[in-house]
Tab-separated table of C-alpha atoms in Angstrom:
chain	number	residue	atom	x	y	z
A	1427	MET	CA	-21.622	-12.103	-18.200
A	1428	ALA	CA	-19.466	-10.620	-15.435
A	1429	GLY	CA	-21.322	-9.624	-12.585
A	1430	THR	CA	-20.551	-6.901	-9.626
A	1431	THR	CA	-20.301	-6.944	-6.405
A	1432	ASP	CA	-23.720	-4.986	-5.990
A	1433	GLY	CA	-25.053	-7.199	-8.511
A	1434	SER	CA	-25.433	-4.770	-11.835
A	1435	THR	CA	-24.661	-6.159	-14.617
A	1436	ASP	CA	-22.215	-5.136	-17.735
A	1437	GLU	CA	-24.332	-3.798	-19.462
A	1438	SER	CA	-25.922	-1.685	-16.257
A	1439	ILE	CA	-22.668	-0.416	-16.088
A	1440	SER	CA	-21.806	1.163	-19.182
A	1441	LEU	CA	-23.602	4.161	-18.966
A	1442	PRO	CA	-21.410	6.970	-16.547
A	1443	ARG	CA	-22.306	6.214	-12.827
A	1444	LYS	CA	-22.324	9.897	-10.889
A	1445	SER	CA	-19.950	8.957	-7.334
A	1446	SER	CA	-21.423	7.897	-4.176
A	1447	TRP	CA	-20.456	7.127	-0.824
A	1448	LYS	CA	-22.544	3.638	-1.433
A	1449	TYR	CA	-20.065	2.397	-3.506
A	1450	ILE	CA	-17.225	3.421	-1.403
A	1451	GLY	CA	-14.678	0.214	-1.005
A	1452	PRO	CA	-11.462	0.378	-3.287
A	1453	GLY	CA	-9.796	3.231	-1.532
A	1454	ILE	CA	-10.905	1.985	1.780
A	1455	VAL	CA	-9.110	-0.954	1.378
A	1456	VAL	CA	-5.947	0.507	-0.513
A	1457	ALA	CA	-5.709	3.130	2.744
A	1458	ALA	CA	-5.760	0.223	5.319
A	1459	THR	CA	-3.661	-2.040	2.988
A	1460	GLY	CA	-0.928	1.121	1.850
A	1461	VAL	CA	-0.366	2.958	5.983
A	1462	GLY	CA	1.691	0.472	7.817
A	1463	ALA	CA	3.059	0.534	11.202
A	1464	GLY	CA	6.055	1.491	9.900
A	1465	ASP	CA	4.784	4.382	7.764
A	1466	LEU	CA	2.830	5.716	10.871
A	1467	VAL	CA	6.638	5.582	12.636
A	1468	ALA	CA	7.715	7.630	10.476
A	1469	THR	CA	5.099	10.452	10.752
A	1470	LEU	CA	5.993	10.018	14.280
A	1471	ILE	CA	9.364	10.623	14.159
A	1472	ALA	CA	9.661	13.422	12.338
A	1473	GLY	CA	6.826	15.514	14.430
A	1474	SER	CA	9.267	14.621	17.372
A	1475	ASN	CA	11.903	16.031	15.350
A	1476	PHE	CA	10.825	18.689	13.710
A	1477	GLY	CA	7.134	19.263	15.297
A	1478	TYR	CA	4.924	20.640	12.590
A	1479	THR	CA	7.008	21.688	10.688
A	1480	LEU	CA	6.930	18.885	7.750
A	1481	LEU	CA	3.002	18.717	8.242
A	1482	TRP	CA	2.878	20.444	4.343
A	1483	ALA	CA	5.067	17.452	3.023
A	1484	ALA	CA	2.433	14.740	4.806
A	1485	VAL	CA	0.031	16.148	2.898
A	1486	ILE	CA	1.379	17.280	-0.302
A	1487	GLY	CA	2.461	13.187	-0.406
A	1488	CYS	CA	-0.957	11.500	-0.414
A	1489	VAL	CA	-1.680	14.261	-3.152
A	1490	VAL	CA	1.015	12.699	-5.147
A	1491	LYS	CA	-0.739	9.142	-4.009
A	1492	ILE	CA	-3.737	10.300	-5.083
A	1493	SER	CA	-2.280	10.990	-8.744
A	1494	LEU	CA	-0.732	7.680	-8.490
A	1495	ALA	CA	-3.414	5.910	-7.415
A	1496	GLU	CA	-6.299	7.356	-10.128
A	1497	ALA	CA	-3.674	6.918	-12.960
A	1498	ALA	CA	-3.588	2.984	-12.419
A	1499	GLY	CA	-7.487	3.089	-11.630
A	1500	ARG	CA	-8.150	4.938	-14.488
A	1501	TRP	CA	-5.992	2.745	-16.766
A	1502	HIS	CA	-8.182	-0.244	-15.920
A	1503	LEU	CA	-11.473	1.824	-16.372
A	1504	SER	CA	-10.717	3.526	-19.938
A	1505	THR	CA	-8.849	0.251	-21.358
A	1506	GLY	CA	-10.347	-2.777	-19.563
A	1507	ARG	CA	-7.364	-4.146	-19.891
A	1508	THR	CA	-4.792	-5.193	-16.367
A	1509	LEU	CA	-1.897	-3.165	-15.695
A	1510	PHE	CA	0.367	-6.200	-16.018
A	1511	ASP	CA	-1.530	-6.604	-19.260
A	1512	GLY	CA	-0.028	-2.929	-20.358
A	1513	TRP	CA	3.466	-3.752	-18.433
A	1514	ALA	CA	3.659	-6.162	-20.952
A	1515	SER	CA	3.027	-4.207	-23.955
A	1516	LEU	CA	5.898	-1.894	-22.997
A	1517	GLY	CA	8.465	-4.441	-23.439
A	1518	ARG	CA	9.837	-8.437	-21.733
A	1519	TRP	CA	11.871	-5.928	-19.262
A	1520	SER	CA	8.972	-4.597	-17.274
A	1521	THR	CA	7.567	-8.583	-17.071
A	1522	TRP	CA	11.090	-9.563	-15.436
A	1523	PHE	CA	11.355	-6.847	-13.345
A	1524	PHE	CA	7.739	-7.265	-11.926
A	1525	VAL	CA	9.103	-11.469	-11.123
A	1526	VAL	CA	12.202	-10.518	-10.100
A	1527	TYR	CA	10.500	-7.769	-8.041
A	1528	VAL	CA	7.223	-10.193	-6.728
A	1529	VAL	CA	9.859	-12.531	-5.399
A	1530	VAL	CA	11.929	-11.615	-3.483
A	1531	TRP	CA	10.054	-8.449	-2.300
A	1532	GLY	CA	7.646	-10.918	-0.921
A	1533	PHE	CA	9.499	-12.703	0.770
A	1534	VAL	CA	11.390	-10.246	3.042
A	1535	TYR	CA	8.033	-8.439	3.139
A	1536	GLY	CA	6.379	-11.750	4.627
A	1537	ALA	CA	8.455	-11.640	7.603
A	1538	ALA	CA	8.292	-8.030	8.197
A	1539	ALA	CA	4.201	-7.967	8.031
A	1540	MET	CA	4.138	-11.470	10.523
A	1541	SER	CA	6.195	-9.395	12.691
A	1542	SER	CA	4.819	-5.798	12.550
A	1543	SER	CA	1.149	-8.219	13.332
A	1544	GLY	CA	2.919	-10.283	16.190
A	1545	LEU	CA	4.183	-7.238	17.955
A	1546	PRO	CA	0.604	-5.361	19.796
A	1547	LEU	CA	-0.581	-8.506	20.455
A	1548	GLN	CA	2.877	-9.793	22.363
A	1549	ALA	CA	2.507	-6.596	24.325
A	1550	LEU	CA	-1.342	-7.129	24.486
A	1551	PHE	CA	-0.266	-10.376	26.070
A	1552	PRO	CA	2.638	-10.753	26.506
A	1553	ASP	CA	2.505	-13.852	28.971
A	1554	VAL	CA	0.782	-16.133	26.255
A	1555	MET	CA	3.667	-17.020	23.615
A	1556	GLY	CA	6.579	-15.159	22.026
A	1557	LEU	CA	6.407	-12.643	18.973
A	1558	LYS	CA	8.005	-15.648	16.438
A	1559	TRP	CA	4.311	-17.515	17.026
A	1560	TRP	CA	2.913	-14.012	17.629
A	1561	ALA	CA	3.704	-13.528	14.360
A	1562	MET	CA	3.474	-16.873	12.295
A	1563	LEU	CA	-0.221	-16.921	13.572
A	1564	THR	CA	-0.859	-13.456	11.959
A	1565	GLY	CA	0.370	-14.877	8.725
A	1566	VAL	CA	-1.405	-17.865	8.935
A	1567	VAL	CA	-5.411	-16.581	9.725
A	1568	GLY	CA	-4.419	-13.374	7.313
A	1569	LEU	CA	-3.392	-16.542	4.736
A	1570	VAL	CA	-6.373	-18.829	5.974
A	1571	PHE	CA	-9.090	-15.086	5.527
A	1572	VAL	CA	-8.074	-14.450	2.029
A	1573	TRP	CA	-7.874	-18.096	0.652
A	1574	PHE	CA	-12.114	-19.246	2.143
A	1575	ASN	CA	-13.181	-15.263	0.731
A	1576	LYS	CA	-13.723	-13.237	-2.021
A	1577	TYR	CA	-13.609	-9.804	-2.623
A	1578	ASP	CA	-16.543	-8.295	-0.962
A	1579	VAL	CA	-15.905	-9.796	2.162
A	1580	PHE	CA	-12.351	-9.352	1.809
A	1581	GLU	CA	-13.947	-5.352	1.805
A	1582	LYS	CA	-15.506	-5.561	4.645
A	1583	VAL	CA	-13.260	-6.725	7.224
A	1584	MET	CA	-11.072	-3.939	5.760
A	1585	THR	CA	-13.598	-1.743	6.276
A	1586	VAL	CA	-13.701	-2.437	10.401
A	1587	LEU	CA	-10.482	-2.852	10.700
A	1588	VAL	CA	-9.485	1.074	9.320
A	1589	GLY	CA	-12.823	2.297	11.384
A	1590	VAL	CA	-10.759	1.052	14.696
A	1591	MET	CA	-7.802	2.651	13.192
A	1592	PHE	CA	-9.840	6.357	12.276
A	1593	VAL	CA	-11.199	5.909	15.953
A	1594	VAL	CA	-7.908	5.126	17.708
A	1595	THR	CA	-5.455	7.411	16.032
A	1596	VAL	CA	-8.126	10.419	16.051
A	1597	TYR	CA	-8.770	9.568	19.660
A	1598	LEU	CA	-4.942	10.455	20.426
A	1599	ALA	CA	-4.517	13.165	18.294
A	1600	ILE	CA	-7.544	15.107	20.187
A	1601	ARG	CA	-5.726	13.632	23.772
A	1602	VAL	CA	-2.441	15.148	22.866
A	1603	THR	CA	-4.152	18.635	22.531
A	1604	PRO	CA	-2.616	19.488	19.450
A	1605	ASN	CA	-1.569	23.238	19.171
A	1606	LEU	CA	-3.747	24.304	16.121
A	1607	GLY	CA	-1.925	27.504	15.448
A	1608	ASP	CA	1.451	25.985	14.948
A	1609	ALA	CA	-0.521	22.805	13.013
A	1610	PHE	CA	-1.742	25.960	10.310
A	1611	ALA	CA	2.059	27.080	10.174
A	1612	GLY	CA	3.087	23.847	9.126
A	1613	LEU	CA	1.332	23.627	5.958
A	1614	LEU	CA	3.858	26.319	4.619
A	1615	PRO	CA	6.551	24.657	2.945
A	1616	VAL	CA	9.301	25.390	5.552
A	1617	LEU	CA	12.567	22.947	5.161
A	1618	PRO	CA	14.332	22.341	8.957
A	1619	ASP	CA	17.589	23.826	9.749
A	1620	GLU	CA	18.679	20.333	9.446
A	1621	LYS	CA	21.669	18.222	7.829
A	1622	ASP	CA	19.578	16.479	4.885
A	1623	SER	CA	16.202	18.263	5.151
A	1624	ILE	CA	15.957	18.276	1.611
A	1625	LEU	CA	16.168	14.787	0.894
A	1626	ASN	CA	14.236	13.915	4.893
A	1627	THR	CA	11.353	16.180	3.518
A	1628	LEU	CA	11.514	14.069	0.504
A	1629	GLY	CA	11.141	10.581	2.374
A	1630	LEU	CA	8.460	11.802	4.235
A	1631	ILE	CA	6.340	12.727	1.145
A	1632	GLY	CA	7.186	9.993	-0.685
A	1633	GLY	CA	6.961	7.358	2.407
A	1634	VAL	CA	3.278	6.880	3.676
A	1635	GLY	CA	0.838	4.776	1.220
A	1636	GLY	CA	3.344	4.274	-0.885
A	1637	THR	CA	4.404	0.809	-2.053
A	1638	ILE	CA	2.622	-1.953	-4.519
A	1639	THR	CA	-0.540	-1.057	-3.526
A	1640	LEU	CA	-0.725	1.615	-5.142
A	1641	ALA	CA	-0.726	-0.871	-8.329
A	1642	ALA	CA	-3.224	-3.175	-6.609
A	1643	TYR	CA	-5.141	-0.413	-6.832
A	1644	GLY	CA	-7.066	-1.099	-10.139
A	1645	TYR	CA	-7.115	-5.208	-9.385
A	1646	TRP	CA	-9.597	-4.106	-6.795
A	1647	VAL	CA	-11.324	-1.806	-8.642
A	1648	ASN	CA	-12.186	-4.776	-10.994
A	1649	ALA	CA	-12.843	-6.783	-8.326
A	1650	LYS	CA	-15.302	-4.460	-6.945
A	1651	GLY	CA	-17.449	-5.033	-10.420
A	1652	TRP	CA	-16.067	-1.752	-12.059
A	1653	THR	CA	-14.129	-2.745	-15.157
A	1654	ASN	CA	-15.712	0.019	-17.929
A	1655	ALA	CA	-15.443	4.027	-18.629
A	1656	GLY	CA	-18.985	4.608	-17.371
A	1657	TRP	CA	-17.261	3.604	-13.471
A	1658	MET	CA	-14.474	6.284	-13.688
A	1659	LYS	CA	-16.322	9.389	-11.856
A	1660	VAL	CA	-17.357	6.716	-8.938
A	1661	MET	CA	-13.237	5.092	-9.123
A	1662	ARG	CA	-11.743	9.291	-8.944
A	1663	PHE	CA	-14.321	10.013	-5.375
A	1664	ASP	CA	-13.646	6.202	-4.186
A	1665	ASN	CA	-9.504	7.217	-4.796
A	1666	ARG	CA	-9.911	11.051	-3.117
A	1667	VAL	CA	-11.744	8.956	-0.021
A	1668	ALA	CA	-8.663	7.015	0.116
A	1669	TYR	CA	-6.197	8.915	0.440
A	1670	LEU	CA	-8.512	11.627	2.509
A	1671	THR	CA	-8.371	9.378	5.202
A	1672	THR	CA	-4.547	8.649	4.320
A	1673	GLY	CA	-4.291	11.646	5.341
A	1674	ILE	CA	-6.497	11.701	8.465
A	1675	PHE	CA	-4.167	8.886	9.637
A	1676	VAL	CA	-0.576	10.574	8.891
A	1677	VAL	CA	-1.681	14.203	10.522
A	1678	ALA	CA	-3.285	12.515	13.265
A	1679	MET	CA	-0.348	10.330	14.001
A	1680	LEU	CA	1.862	14.125	13.029
A	1681	PHE	CA	0.407	15.798	15.848
A	1682	VAL	CA	0.628	12.714	18.684
A	1683	GLY	CA	4.649	13.164	17.464
A	1684	ALA	CA	4.585	16.388	17.650
A	1685	GLU	CA	3.018	17.073	21.033
A	1686	LEU	CA	3.994	14.319	23.040
A	1687	LEU	CA	7.477	12.966	21.792
A	1688	HIS	CA	8.472	16.486	20.159
A	1689	SER	CA	7.911	18.888	23.101
A	1690	ALA	CA	9.227	16.037	25.829
A	1691	GLY	CA	12.326	15.650	23.970
A	1692	VAL	CA	11.542	11.970	23.313
A	1693	ALA	CA	13.307	10.192	21.097
A	1694	ILE	CA	11.605	6.534	19.862
A	1695	ALA	CA	13.210	3.511	17.551
A	1696	SER	CA	12.305	3.783	12.951
A	1697	GLY	CA	10.516	0.641	12.476
A	1698	ASP	CA	8.158	-1.186	14.577
A	1699	LYS	CA	9.592	-1.273	17.596
A	1700	GLY	CA	8.832	2.346	18.191
A	1701	LEU	CA	5.196	2.660	18.152
A	1702	ILE	CA	5.224	-0.706	21.506
A	1703	GLN	CA	8.014	2.830	22.321
A	1704	LEU	CA	5.202	4.906	22.433
A	1705	GLY	CA	2.283	2.557	23.842
A	1706	ASP	CA	4.707	2.577	27.378
A	1707	ILE	CA	4.943	6.339	26.850
A	1708	LEU	CA	1.246	6.757	26.668
A	1709	GLU	CA	0.519	4.297	29.301
A	1710	LYS	CA	2.437	6.797	31.913
A	1711	GLU	CA	1.058	9.732	30.657
A	1712	TYR	CA	-2.805	8.841	30.292
A	1713	GLY	CA	-2.704	5.418	32.032
A	1714	ASP	CA	-3.717	1.638	31.162
A	1715	ALA	CA	-6.619	1.567	28.607
A	1716	THR	CA	-5.464	4.296	26.761
A	1717	ALA	CA	-1.864	2.600	26.034
A	1718	LYS	CA	-4.405	-0.325	25.133
A	1719	LEU	CA	-6.738	1.373	23.123
A	1720	PHE	CA	-3.456	1.770	21.230
A	1721	LEU	CA	-1.848	-1.406	20.211
A	1722	ILE	CA	-5.471	-2.123	19.091
A	1723	GLY	CA	-5.431	0.287	16.871
A	1724	PHE	CA	-1.277	-1.142	16.145
A	1725	PHE	CA	-2.774	-4.441	15.436
A	1726	ALA	CA	-5.515	-2.755	13.225
A	1727	THR	CA	-3.149	-1.192	11.291
A	1728	SER	CA	-0.658	-3.965	10.736
A	1729	PHE	CA	-3.104	-6.166	10.114
A	1730	THR	CA	-4.370	-4.714	7.069
A	1731	SER	CA	-1.332	-4.125	5.437
A	1732	LEU	CA	-0.807	-8.035	5.927
A	1733	ILE	CA	-4.068	-9.033	4.448
A	1734	GLY	CA	-4.037	-6.746	2.035
A	1735	VAL	CA	-0.994	-7.437	0.464
A	1736	TRP	CA	-2.052	-11.106	0.781
A	1737	HIS	CA	-4.924	-10.653	-1.531
A	1738	GLY	CA	-3.247	-7.109	-3.881
A	1739	VAL	CA	-0.352	-8.912	-4.908
A	1740	SER	CA	-1.494	-12.265	-5.154
A	1741	LEU	CA	-3.952	-10.897	-7.912
A	1742	MET	CA	-1.092	-8.905	-9.472
A	1743	PHE	CA	0.982	-12.285	-9.978
A	1744	ALA	CA	-2.206	-14.339	-10.648
A	1745	ASP	CA	-2.879	-11.616	-13.840
A	1746	PHE	CA	1.089	-11.824	-14.298
A	1747	VAL	CA	0.766	-16.011	-15.234
A	1748	GLU	CA	-2.095	-15.633	-16.942
A	1749	ARG	CA	-0.601	-13.762	-18.910
A	1750	TYR	CA	2.223	-15.593	-19.503
A	1751	ARG	CA	0.345	-17.820	-19.789
A	1752	LYS	CA	-1.767	-16.468	-23.034
A	1753	ASP	CA	2.214	-15.429	-24.471
A	1754	ARG	CA	3.187	-19.309	-24.397
A	1755	ALA	CA	-0.178	-20.284	-25.677
A	1756	GLY	CA	1.385	-17.569	-28.722
A	1757	ALA	CA	-2.641	-15.332	-28.123
A	1758	GLY	CA	-0.026	-12.640	-27.280
A	1759	GLU	CA	-2.153	-10.209	-28.691
A	1760	GLN	CA	-5.310	-10.987	-26.844
A	1761	ALA	CA	-5.576	-8.806	-24.044
A	1762	VAL	CA	-5.797	-9.998	-19.973
A	1763	THR	CA	-9.038	-8.098	-18.999
A	1764	GLY	CA	-10.745	-6.716	-15.882
A	1765	GLU	CA	-13.750	-8.431	-16.666
A	1766	GLU	CA	-11.561	-11.727	-15.597
A	1767	VAL	CA	-10.509	-10.100	-12.032
A	1768	ALA	CA	-14.518	-9.374	-11.977
A	1769	SER	CA	-15.583	-12.352	-11.910
A	1770	GLY	CA	-13.886	-13.588	-9.088
A	1771	ALA	CA	-12.159	-17.126	-10.485
A	1772	ARG	CA	-8.695	-15.667	-10.144
A	1773	GLU	CA	-9.203	-15.277	-6.839
A	1774	LYS	CA	-10.031	-19.638	-6.741
A	1775	SER	CA	-6.747	-20.061	-9.351
A	1776	VAL	CA	-3.409	-22.056	-8.554
A	1777	PRO	CA	-1.158	-18.596	-9.241
A	1778	PHE	CA	-3.269	-16.639	-6.489
A	1779	ARG	CA	-2.953	-19.672	-3.829
A	1780	ALA	CA	0.642	-20.090	-4.892
A	1781	TYR	CA	1.717	-16.974	-3.977
A	1782	LEU	CA	-0.056	-16.781	-0.477
A	1783	LEU	CA	1.840	-19.637	0.029
A	1784	TRP	CA	4.882	-18.313	-0.860
A	1785	LEU	CA	3.658	-15.049	1.230
A	1786	THR	CA	3.070	-16.950	4.144
A	1787	PHE	CA	5.340	-19.614	4.790
A	1788	PRO	CA	9.159	-19.380	3.206
A	1789	PRO	CA	9.204	-15.971	5.169
A	1790	MET	CA	8.746	-17.977	8.301
A	1791	ILE	CA	12.474	-18.815	8.485
A	1792	LEU	CA	13.823	-15.407	8.496
A	1793	LEU	CA	11.710	-14.985	11.829
A	1794	PHE	CA	13.579	-18.052	13.316
A	1795	GLN	CA	17.560	-16.718	11.311
A	1796	GLY	CA	17.163	-13.331	10.526
A	1797	GLN	CA	17.671	-11.735	7.180
A	1798	PRO	CA	20.493	-13.138	4.956
A	1799	PHE	CA	22.206	-9.658	4.512
A	1800	ARG	CA	22.561	-9.853	1.002
A	1801	LEU	CA	18.752	-10.118	0.623
A	1802	VAL	CA	17.567	-7.192	2.298
A	1803	ILE	CA	19.959	-5.673	0.095
A	1804	ILE	CA	18.664	-6.638	-3.363
A	1805	TYR	CA	15.061	-6.215	-1.543
A	1806	GLY	CA	15.781	-2.355	-0.410
A	1807	VAL	CA	16.936	-1.405	-3.882
A	1808	LEU	CA	13.887	-3.799	-6.182
A	1809	GLY	CA	11.997	-1.901	-3.421
A	1810	ALA	CA	13.248	1.204	-4.358
A	1811	ALA	CA	12.978	0.846	-7.999
A	1812	PHE	CA	9.249	-0.036	-7.852
A	1813	MET	CA	7.614	3.184	-7.304
A	1814	PRO	CA	9.036	5.302	-9.756
A	1815	PHE	CA	8.901	2.420	-12.398
A	1816	LEU	CA	5.334	2.541	-11.623
A	1817	ALA	CA	5.029	6.677	-12.072
A	1818	LEU	CA	7.538	6.914	-15.223
A	1819	THR	CA	5.419	3.608	-16.544
A	1820	LEU	CA	2.367	5.073	-16.206
A	1821	VAL	CA	3.054	8.082	-18.373
A	1822	TRP	CA	4.219	5.850	-20.755
A	1823	LEU	CA	1.081	4.177	-21.215
A	1824	LEU	CA	-1.740	6.677	-20.372
A	1825	ASN	CA	0.102	8.830	-23.596
A	1826	SER	CA	-0.128	6.218	-25.628
A	1827	GLY	CA	-2.167	4.721	-27.917
A	1828	ARG	CA	-3.143	1.577	-25.847
A	1829	THR	CA	-5.369	4.187	-24.147
A	1830	PRO	CA	-8.854	5.529	-25.924
A	1831	ARG	CA	-8.031	9.028	-26.421
A	1832	GLU	CA	-10.746	10.740	-23.861
A	1833	TRP	CA	-8.904	9.362	-21.093
A	1834	ARG	CA	-5.460	10.287	-21.748
A	1835	ASN	CA	-3.539	12.282	-19.547
A	1836	GLY	CA	-4.030	15.815	-19.589
A	1837	MET	CA	-1.192	18.491	-17.913
A	1838	LEU	CA	-2.401	18.422	-14.439
A	1839	SER	CA	-2.079	14.415	-14.691
A	1840	ASN	CA	1.107	14.302	-16.465
A	1841	ALA	CA	2.464	16.806	-14.513
A	1842	MET	CA	1.727	14.704	-11.278
A	1843	LEU	CA	2.833	11.921	-12.651
A	1844	VAL	CA	6.316	13.008	-13.577
A	1845	ILE	CA	6.791	14.898	-10.149
A	1846	ALA	CA	5.744	11.906	-8.147
A	1847	GLY	CA	8.283	9.731	-10.484
A	1848	LEU	CA	11.486	11.939	-10.492
A	1849	LEU	CA	10.478	12.160	-6.440
A	1850	PHE	CA	10.768	8.665	-6.188
A	1851	LEU	CA	13.763	8.608	-8.792
A	1852	VAL	CA	15.370	10.742	-6.306
A	1853	LEU	CA	14.397	8.510	-3.368
A	1854	CYS	CA	15.224	5.319	-5.481
A	1855	VAL	CA	18.723	6.544	-6.049
A	1856	LYS	CA	19.584	7.327	-2.484
A	1857	GLN	CA	18.273	4.608	-1.174
A	1858	ILE	CA	20.915	2.452	-3.525
A	1859	ALA	CA	23.443	4.935	-2.832
A	1860	ASP	CA	23.241	4.300	0.915
A	1861	GLN	CA	23.307	0.445	1.084
A	1862	PRO	CA	26.675	-0.694	2.177
A	1863	TRP	CA	27.539	-2.083	-1.487
A	1864	ALA	CA	31.568	-3.084	0.001
A	1865	GLN	CA	30.028	-5.237	2.467
A	1866	PHE	CA	27.801	-7.066	-0.182
A	1867	PHE	CA	30.758	-8.241	-2.317
């Protein structure tokens, strides 16, 4: 009999549970993992370029992600099966896409996540060691932490780091003294009068908190011990809290971009180094203490994304291997269940730890040699394709006989998922078109 992290058994959770703050957990994890340093920079740049004009787009982006994460969680709870088990039922093409994606994506992302986590540490302690060594240290620390702890400890640490992120971002938003009148005006859907404004706006809607971690949400729901439809109300409340938290981070950073950068006509670089530049600007404007507090928040943002991926995507990879084993054993009709994830055995499995190692050590090569050109292009294409893949396969799964009738998509869910799928499909096509294919061959 599988237990839960709050001591309940399968029988005790079969009845519907009322949503309550005491159950909140997976939502905090997905919010912390999904919002990385790159997302905050993108929001800062939107604020610096357009002021409050695109505030409405950032809010819509959070609503879109709510629908995606809710759908993933609903699949896990209503069917008792994992998301990869659902994908496998759609055909071998989904399995091949996932395998290629997690191998290539994990290799490149591992280097990016470690570098992002190392940057604020180097800025805080510039005389200790170089960026590459800080980056490798954060990767190894993340590996050791996830390797030796199960979900409940992981969730508690993520919650503490989210608290740090929350305090820092809200403090900065208050410190820059936002113009609330302009901010409320920014909730009206208006496009900037700029070239490619539609695509830039769609990019902001789709960019914040939109990664494979949305698919991992259902696995964290199971790891929490929620394995059946009795937890549906709790999951939905937890998911709303997740994206309310994400919304606060996004709005706060857009305020900083609009007030600190836009009003002064200051531009920052895209990518993680833009946050280092922001730290320098904060030091000039508000002093050393505020700059250091910001760097601590920067580290919390980056490191939660690192350990979140180390844990969540490794769970998904272990699930893929388990499904593959059942297929090889001729048990293809036997579902891979959420209860198997809830037992905690996956977190100690060989595939889970093998993918942890893949995320940590091979990417260190890229920290020293730089990212191979062709690999970066493949990474960009696969990354762009994952979100439409997630949205449209969820539409497929949750409107089919694979899902109990009571929990299939309604009109609103279908509308939100189709909108999300089309949004990410447009962004995917743009990303593919923007790649320098002439140099690839």
